[in-house]
Tab-separated table of C-alpha atoms in Angstrom:
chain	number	residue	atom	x	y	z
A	1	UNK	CA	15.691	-14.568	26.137
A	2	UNK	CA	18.730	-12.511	24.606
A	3	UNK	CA	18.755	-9.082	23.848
A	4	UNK	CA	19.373	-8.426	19.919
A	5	UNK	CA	19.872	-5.654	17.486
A	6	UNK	CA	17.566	-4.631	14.448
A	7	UNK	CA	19.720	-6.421	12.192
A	8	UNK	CA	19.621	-9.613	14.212
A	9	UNK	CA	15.691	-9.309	14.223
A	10	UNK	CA	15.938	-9.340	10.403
A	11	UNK	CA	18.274	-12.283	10.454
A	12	UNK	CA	15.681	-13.916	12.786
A	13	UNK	CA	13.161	-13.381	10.813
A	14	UNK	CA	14.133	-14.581	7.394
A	15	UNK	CA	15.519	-17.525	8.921
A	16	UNK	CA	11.782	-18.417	10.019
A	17	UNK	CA	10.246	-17.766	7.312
A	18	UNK	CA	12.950	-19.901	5.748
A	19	UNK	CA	12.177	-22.698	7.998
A	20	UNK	CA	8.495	-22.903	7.964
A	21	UNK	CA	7.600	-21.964	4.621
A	22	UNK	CA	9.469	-23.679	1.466
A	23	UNK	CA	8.056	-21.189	-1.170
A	24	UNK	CA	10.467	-18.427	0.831
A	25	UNK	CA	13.937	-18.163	-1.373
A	26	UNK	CA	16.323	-15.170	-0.557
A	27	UNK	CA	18.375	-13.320	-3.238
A	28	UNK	CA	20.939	-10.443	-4.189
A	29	UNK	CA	24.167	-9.464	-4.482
A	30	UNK	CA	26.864	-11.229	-2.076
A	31	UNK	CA	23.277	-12.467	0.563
A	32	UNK	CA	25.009	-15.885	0.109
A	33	UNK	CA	28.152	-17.148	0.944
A	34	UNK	CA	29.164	-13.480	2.676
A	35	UNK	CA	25.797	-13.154	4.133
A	36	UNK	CA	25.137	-9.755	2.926
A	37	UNK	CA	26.371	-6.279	2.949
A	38	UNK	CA	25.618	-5.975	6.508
A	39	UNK	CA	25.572	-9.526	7.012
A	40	UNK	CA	21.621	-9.471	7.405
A	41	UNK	CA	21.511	-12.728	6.084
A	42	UNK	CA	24.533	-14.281	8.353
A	43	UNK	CA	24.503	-18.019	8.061
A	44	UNK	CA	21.521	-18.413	6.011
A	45	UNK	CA	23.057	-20.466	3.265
A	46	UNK	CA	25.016	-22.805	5.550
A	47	UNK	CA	21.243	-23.345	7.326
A	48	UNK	CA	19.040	-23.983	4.089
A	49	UNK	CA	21.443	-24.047	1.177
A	50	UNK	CA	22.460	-21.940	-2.248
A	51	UNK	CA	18.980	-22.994	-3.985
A	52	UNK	CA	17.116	-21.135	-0.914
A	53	UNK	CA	19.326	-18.303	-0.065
A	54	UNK	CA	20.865	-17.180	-3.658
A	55	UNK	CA	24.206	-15.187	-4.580
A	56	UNK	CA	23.145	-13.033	-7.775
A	57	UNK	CA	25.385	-11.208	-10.248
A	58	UNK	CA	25.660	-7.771	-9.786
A	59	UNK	CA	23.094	-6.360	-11.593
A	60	UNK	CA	20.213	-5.364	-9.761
A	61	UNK	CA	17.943	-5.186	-12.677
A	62	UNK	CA	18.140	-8.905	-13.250
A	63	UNK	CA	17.532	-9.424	-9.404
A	64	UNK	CA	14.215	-7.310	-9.653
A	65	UNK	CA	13.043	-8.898	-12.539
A	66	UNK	CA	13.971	-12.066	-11.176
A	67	UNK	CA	11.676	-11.642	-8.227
A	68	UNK	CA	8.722	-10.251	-9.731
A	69	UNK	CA	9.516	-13.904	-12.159
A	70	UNK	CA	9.478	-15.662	-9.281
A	71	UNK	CA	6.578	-13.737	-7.176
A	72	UNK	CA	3.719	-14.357	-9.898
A	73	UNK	CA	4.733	-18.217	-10.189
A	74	UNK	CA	4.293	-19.419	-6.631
A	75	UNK	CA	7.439	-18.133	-4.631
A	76	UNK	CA	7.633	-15.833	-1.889
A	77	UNK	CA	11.305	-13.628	-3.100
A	78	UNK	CA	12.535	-11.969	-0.551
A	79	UNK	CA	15.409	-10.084	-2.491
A	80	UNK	CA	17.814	-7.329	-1.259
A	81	UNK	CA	18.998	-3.986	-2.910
A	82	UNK	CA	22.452	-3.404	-0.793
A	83	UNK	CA	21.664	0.346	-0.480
A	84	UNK	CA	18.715	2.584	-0.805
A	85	UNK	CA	20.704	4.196	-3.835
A	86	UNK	CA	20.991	0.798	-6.064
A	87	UNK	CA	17.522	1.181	-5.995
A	88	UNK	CA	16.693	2.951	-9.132
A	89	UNK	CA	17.839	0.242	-11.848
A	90	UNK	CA	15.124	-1.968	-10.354
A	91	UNK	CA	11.941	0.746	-11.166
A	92	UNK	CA	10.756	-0.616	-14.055
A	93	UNK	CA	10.321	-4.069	-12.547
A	94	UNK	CA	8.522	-2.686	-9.412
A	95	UNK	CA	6.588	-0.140	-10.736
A	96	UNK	CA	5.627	-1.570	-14.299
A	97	UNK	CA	5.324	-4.985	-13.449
A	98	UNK	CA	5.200	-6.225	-9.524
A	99	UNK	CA	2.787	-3.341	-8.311
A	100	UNK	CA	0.623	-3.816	-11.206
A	101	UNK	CA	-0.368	-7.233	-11.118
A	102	UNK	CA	-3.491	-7.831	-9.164
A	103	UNK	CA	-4.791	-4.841	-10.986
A	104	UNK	CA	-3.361	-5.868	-14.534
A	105	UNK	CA	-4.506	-9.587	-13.980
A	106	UNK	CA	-8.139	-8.486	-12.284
A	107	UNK	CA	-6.730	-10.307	-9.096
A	108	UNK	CA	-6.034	-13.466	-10.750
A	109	UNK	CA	-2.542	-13.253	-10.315
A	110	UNK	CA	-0.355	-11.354	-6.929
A	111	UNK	CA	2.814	-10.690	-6.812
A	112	UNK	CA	3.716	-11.818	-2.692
A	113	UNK	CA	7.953	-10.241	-3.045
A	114	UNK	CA	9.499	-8.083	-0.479
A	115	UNK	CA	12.463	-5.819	-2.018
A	116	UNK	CA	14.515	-5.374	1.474
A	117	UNK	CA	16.250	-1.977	1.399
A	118	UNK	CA	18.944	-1.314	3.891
A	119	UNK	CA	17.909	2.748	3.978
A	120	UNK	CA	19.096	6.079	5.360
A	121	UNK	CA	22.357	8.213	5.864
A	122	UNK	CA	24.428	8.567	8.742
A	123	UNK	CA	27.194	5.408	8.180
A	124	UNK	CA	29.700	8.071	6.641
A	125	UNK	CA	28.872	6.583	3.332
A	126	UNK	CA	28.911	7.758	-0.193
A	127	UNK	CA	25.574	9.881	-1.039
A	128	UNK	CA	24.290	7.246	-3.050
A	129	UNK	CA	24.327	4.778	-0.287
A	130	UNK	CA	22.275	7.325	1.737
A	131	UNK	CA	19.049	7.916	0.222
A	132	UNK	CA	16.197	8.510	1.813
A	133	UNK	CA	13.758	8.209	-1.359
A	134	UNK	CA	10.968	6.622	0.478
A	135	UNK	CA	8.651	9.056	-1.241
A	136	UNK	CA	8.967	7.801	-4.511
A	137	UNK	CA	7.498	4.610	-3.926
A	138	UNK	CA	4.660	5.901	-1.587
A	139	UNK	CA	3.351	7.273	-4.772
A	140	UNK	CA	3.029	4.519	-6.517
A	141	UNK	CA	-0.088	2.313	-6.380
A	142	UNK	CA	-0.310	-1.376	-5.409
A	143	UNK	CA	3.021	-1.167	-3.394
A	144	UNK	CA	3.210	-1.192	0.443
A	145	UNK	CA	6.099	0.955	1.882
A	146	UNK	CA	7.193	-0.430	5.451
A	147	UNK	CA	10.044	0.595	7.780
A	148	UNK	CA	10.660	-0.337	11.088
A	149	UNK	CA	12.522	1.599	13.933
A	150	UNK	CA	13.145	-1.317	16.179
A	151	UNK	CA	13.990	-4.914	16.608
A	152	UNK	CA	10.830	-5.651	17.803
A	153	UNK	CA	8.770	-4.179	15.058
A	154	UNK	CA	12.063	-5.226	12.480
A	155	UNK	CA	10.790	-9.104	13.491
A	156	UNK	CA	7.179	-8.611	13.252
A	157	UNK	CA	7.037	-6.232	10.176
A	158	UNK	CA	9.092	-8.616	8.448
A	159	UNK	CA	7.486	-11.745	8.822
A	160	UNK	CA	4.253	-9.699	7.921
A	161	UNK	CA	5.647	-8.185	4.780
A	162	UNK	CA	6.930	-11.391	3.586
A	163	UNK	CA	3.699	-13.248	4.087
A	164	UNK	CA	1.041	-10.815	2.132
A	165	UNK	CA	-0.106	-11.775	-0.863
A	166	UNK	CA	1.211	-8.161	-2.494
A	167	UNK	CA	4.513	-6.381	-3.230
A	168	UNK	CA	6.132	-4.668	-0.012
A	169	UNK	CA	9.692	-2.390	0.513
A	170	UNK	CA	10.836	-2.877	3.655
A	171	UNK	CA	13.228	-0.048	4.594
A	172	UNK	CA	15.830	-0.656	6.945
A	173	UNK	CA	17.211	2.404	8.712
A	174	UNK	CA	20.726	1.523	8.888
A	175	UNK	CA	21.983	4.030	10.926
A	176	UNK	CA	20.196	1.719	13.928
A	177	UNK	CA	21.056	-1.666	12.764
A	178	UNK	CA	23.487	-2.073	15.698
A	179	UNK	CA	22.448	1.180	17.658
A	180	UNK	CA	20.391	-0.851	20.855
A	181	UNK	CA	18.890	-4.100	21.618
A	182	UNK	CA	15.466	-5.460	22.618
A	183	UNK	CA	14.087	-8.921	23.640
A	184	UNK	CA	11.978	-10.392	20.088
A	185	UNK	CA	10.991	-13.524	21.252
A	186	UNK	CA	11.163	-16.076	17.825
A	187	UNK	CA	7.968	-17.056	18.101
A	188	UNK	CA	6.625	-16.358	14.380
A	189	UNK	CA	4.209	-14.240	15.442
A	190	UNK	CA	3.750	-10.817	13.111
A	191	UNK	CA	2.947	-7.109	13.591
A	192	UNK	CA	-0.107	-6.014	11.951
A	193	UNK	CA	0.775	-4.006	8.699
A	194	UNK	CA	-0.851	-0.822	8.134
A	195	UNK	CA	-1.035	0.391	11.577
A	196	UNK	CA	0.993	3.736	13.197
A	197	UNK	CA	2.450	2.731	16.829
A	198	UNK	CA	2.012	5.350	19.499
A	199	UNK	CA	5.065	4.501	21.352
A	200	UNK	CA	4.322	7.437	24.115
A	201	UNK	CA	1.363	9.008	25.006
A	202	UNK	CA	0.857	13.005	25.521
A	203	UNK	CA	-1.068	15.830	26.106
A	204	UNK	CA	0.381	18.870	24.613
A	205	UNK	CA	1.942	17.830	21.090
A	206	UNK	CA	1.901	15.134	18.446
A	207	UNK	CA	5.558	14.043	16.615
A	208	UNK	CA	4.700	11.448	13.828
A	209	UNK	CA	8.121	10.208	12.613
A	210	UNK	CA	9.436	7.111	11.072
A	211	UNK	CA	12.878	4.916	10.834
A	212	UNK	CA	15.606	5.525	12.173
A	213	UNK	CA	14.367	8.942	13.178
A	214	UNK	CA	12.517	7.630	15.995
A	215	UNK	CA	14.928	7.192	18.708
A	216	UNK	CA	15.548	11.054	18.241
A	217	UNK	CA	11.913	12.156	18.317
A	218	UNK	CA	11.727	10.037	21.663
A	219	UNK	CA	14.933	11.514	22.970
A	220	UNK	CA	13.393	14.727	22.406
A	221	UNK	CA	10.066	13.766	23.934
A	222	UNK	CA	12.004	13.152	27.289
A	223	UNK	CA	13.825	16.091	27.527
A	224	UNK	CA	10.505	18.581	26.239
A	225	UNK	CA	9.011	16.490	29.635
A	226	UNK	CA	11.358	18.066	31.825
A	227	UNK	CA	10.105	21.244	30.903
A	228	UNK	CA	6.498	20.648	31.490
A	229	UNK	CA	5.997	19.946	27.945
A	230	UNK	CA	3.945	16.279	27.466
A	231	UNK	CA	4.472	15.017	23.961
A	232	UNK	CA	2.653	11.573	21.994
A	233	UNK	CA	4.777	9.911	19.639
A	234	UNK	CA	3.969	8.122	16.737
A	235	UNK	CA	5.757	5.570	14.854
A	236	UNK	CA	4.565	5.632	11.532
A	237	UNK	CA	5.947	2.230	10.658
A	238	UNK	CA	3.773	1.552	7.076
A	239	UNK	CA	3.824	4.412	5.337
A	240	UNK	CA	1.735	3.093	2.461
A	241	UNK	CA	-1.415	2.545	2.991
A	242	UNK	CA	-1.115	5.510	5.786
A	243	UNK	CA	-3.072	4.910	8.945
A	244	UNK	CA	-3.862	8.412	8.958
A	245	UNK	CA	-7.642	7.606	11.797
A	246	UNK	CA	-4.160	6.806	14.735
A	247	UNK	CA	-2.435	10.545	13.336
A	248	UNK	CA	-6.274	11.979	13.392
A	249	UNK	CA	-6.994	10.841	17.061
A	250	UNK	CA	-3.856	12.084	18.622
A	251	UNK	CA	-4.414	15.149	16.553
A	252	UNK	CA	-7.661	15.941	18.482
A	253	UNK	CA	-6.164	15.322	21.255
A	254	UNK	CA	-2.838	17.428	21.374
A	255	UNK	CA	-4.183	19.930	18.646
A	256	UNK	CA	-0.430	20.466	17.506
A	257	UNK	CA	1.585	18.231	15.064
A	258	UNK	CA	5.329	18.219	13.952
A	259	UNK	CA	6.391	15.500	11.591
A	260	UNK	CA	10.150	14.348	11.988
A	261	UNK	CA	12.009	12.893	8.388
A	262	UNK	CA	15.465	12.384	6.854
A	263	UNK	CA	13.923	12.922	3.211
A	264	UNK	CA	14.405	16.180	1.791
A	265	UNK	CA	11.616	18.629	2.573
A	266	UNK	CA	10.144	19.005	-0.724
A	267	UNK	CA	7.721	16.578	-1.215
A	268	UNK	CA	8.618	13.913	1.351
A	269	UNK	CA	6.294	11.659	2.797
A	270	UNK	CA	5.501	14.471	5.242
A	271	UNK	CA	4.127	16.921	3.444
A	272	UNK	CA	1.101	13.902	3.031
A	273	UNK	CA	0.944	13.444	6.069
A	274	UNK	CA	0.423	17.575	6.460
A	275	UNK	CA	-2.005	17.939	3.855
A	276	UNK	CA	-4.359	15.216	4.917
A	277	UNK	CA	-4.039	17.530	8.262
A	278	UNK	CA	-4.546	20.176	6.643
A	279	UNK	CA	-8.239	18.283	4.690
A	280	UNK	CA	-9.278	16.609	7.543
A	281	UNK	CA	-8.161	17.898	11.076
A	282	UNK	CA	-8.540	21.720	10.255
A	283	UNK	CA	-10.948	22.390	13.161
A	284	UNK	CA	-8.468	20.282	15.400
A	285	UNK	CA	-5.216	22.271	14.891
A	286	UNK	CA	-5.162	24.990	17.281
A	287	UNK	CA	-1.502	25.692	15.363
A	288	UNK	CA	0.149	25.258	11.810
A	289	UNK	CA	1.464	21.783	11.282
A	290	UNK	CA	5.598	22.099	11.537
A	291	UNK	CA	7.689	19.641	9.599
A	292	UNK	CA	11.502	18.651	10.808
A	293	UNK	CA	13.315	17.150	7.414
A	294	UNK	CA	16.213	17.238	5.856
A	295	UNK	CA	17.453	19.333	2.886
A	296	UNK	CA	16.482	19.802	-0.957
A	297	UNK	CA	19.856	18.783	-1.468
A	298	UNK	CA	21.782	15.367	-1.770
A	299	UNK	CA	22.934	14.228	1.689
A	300	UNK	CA	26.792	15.832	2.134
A	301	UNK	CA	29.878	13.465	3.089
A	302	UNK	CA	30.468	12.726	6.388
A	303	UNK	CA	31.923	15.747	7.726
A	304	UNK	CA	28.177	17.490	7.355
A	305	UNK	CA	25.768	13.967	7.345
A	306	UNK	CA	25.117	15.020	11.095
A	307	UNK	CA	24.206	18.339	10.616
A	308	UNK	CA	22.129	17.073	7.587
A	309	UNK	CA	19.511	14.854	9.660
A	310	UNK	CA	17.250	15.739	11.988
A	311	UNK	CA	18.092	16.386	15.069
A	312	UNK	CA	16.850	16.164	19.296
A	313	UNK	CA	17.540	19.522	19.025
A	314	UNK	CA	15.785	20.995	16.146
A	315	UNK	CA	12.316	18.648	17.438
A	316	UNK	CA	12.374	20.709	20.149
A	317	UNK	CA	12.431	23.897	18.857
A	318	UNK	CA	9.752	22.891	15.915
A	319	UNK	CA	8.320	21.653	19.008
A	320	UNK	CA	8.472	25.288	21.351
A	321	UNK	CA	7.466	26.741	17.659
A	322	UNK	CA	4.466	25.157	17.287
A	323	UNK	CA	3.568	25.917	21.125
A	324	UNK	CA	4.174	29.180	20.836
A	325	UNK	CA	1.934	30.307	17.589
A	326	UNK	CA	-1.018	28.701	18.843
């Protein structure tokens, strides 16, 4: 079996889906005949043709509302927003109509559409092709918020998110679409949504992280090992609904957390993550929660996007922090 990259699992994926179910249809901007911004959807069209995989004007308020069209009448849209940042014309179509369905209709009528959203900084692009505004939609009822950090869980958290019967954004971290390579067999078979992955167990510390911010956090788990320190990592993976019970238990166990995000401080998806600590591990903390994020500020061009995101260095010293007030 060949090694591939994230974005290859995503390719894999749809084309699956694609194959085995003939409600699946693929949309947006230039997903067609160029297969995609970062050719996600490679050879797609030549496979099942323009009716299945479908070029869109550019206009991503019609491919939202589109979707949601085509969501509540049978089909399973999978459509993309080419960055995180071309997200905002489509709000009014996720939040006022596909996340409100099944409670609008009394669950008479879902609304089964991923939005795909190639996510993150750290491509040396523009600021609005950077966002990490995964918050925003964590806060908004009936939508599931998903983001993988590897091929692996890119495969299986795609075919899952495709096949539920409710709205899903899947965030892509970009930054790792080409970064490494794992074995995903194609088998069909599809991670379990609504679940954190502990990806390394430990004694001494918990990092919960998510995205592309992974492979750092585990970086920095090695080289904290080498100094005695013995750190579990977490892999958030669906951010909404949380699985806080797999944060909890490794909690209890480690009695120190730091949570690892590119998301400005202020409100990101961390600070839930912290305050659910804070109302229901208490009495397991044996030191304040510390929280690694970026900056209440819009990601800087290239010459700072580095210094912007988190870093293997700045885990570890949340990481000796956190030690050392307990």
């Amino acid at each position: 079996m060949a090694a591939i990259t994230l974005i290859e699992a995503i390719t894999q994926a749809l084309a699956w889906e694609l194959k085995h179910d003939e409600t699946v249809v693929v949309l947006g901007e230039d997903v067609g005949v160029n297969g995609g911004v970062f050719r996600a959807t490679a050879g797609l069209q030549q496979t099942f043709g323009s009716e299945r995989v479908i070029d869109t004007p550019l206009d991503e308020t019609t491919i939202a509302g589109l979707t949601v069209g085509l969501a509540t009448q049978g089909m399973r849209p999978i459509a993309e927003a080419q960055f995180d940042g071309f997200m905002y014309p489509m709000v009014d179509h996720i939040i006022c109509h596909a996340a409100r369905f099944r409670y609008r209709t009394r669950g008479r009528m879902t609304c089964p559409m991923v939005l795909r959203v190639p996510w993150g900084g750290g491509i040396r692009a523009p600021e609005h092709h950077s966002e990490a505004n995964e918050a925003i939609f964590t806060n908004v009822p009936g939508l599931r918020v998903v983001m993988p950090s590897s091929p692996q869980r890119a495969y299986g958290l795609l075919l899952a998110a495709i096949r539920d019967p409710d709205p899903v954004i899947f965030f892509e971290p970009k930054r790792i679409y080409r970064q490494y390579k794992e074995e995903v067999p194609d088998d069909g078979e599809a991670l379990p949504l609504d679940v954190c992955f502990v990806l390394r167990d430990g004694a001494d510390v918990t990092l919960v992280t998510w995205g592309a911010q992974v492979k750092e956090t585990l970086e920095a788990a090695e080289a904290l090992e080498k100094e005695g320190i013995s750190a579990e990592v977490i892999d958030v993976a669906t951010l909404k609904p949380l699985d806080f019970d797999t944060i909890h238990e490794s909690v209890k166990k480690t009695g120190r957390c730091v949570i690892v995000h590119e998301a400005p401080r202020t409100a990101g998806f961390g600070a839930e993550i912290a305050a659910q600590l804070a109302e229901k591990a208490m009495f397991d903390l044996v030191a304040p929660v510390e929280r690694v994020t970026g900056y209440d500020t819009h990601i800087p061009l290239f010459r700072l996007e580095m210094k912007y995101l988190p870093s293997v260095e700045k885990i570890i010293a949340a990481t000796k922090r956190t030690l050392a007030s307990s």
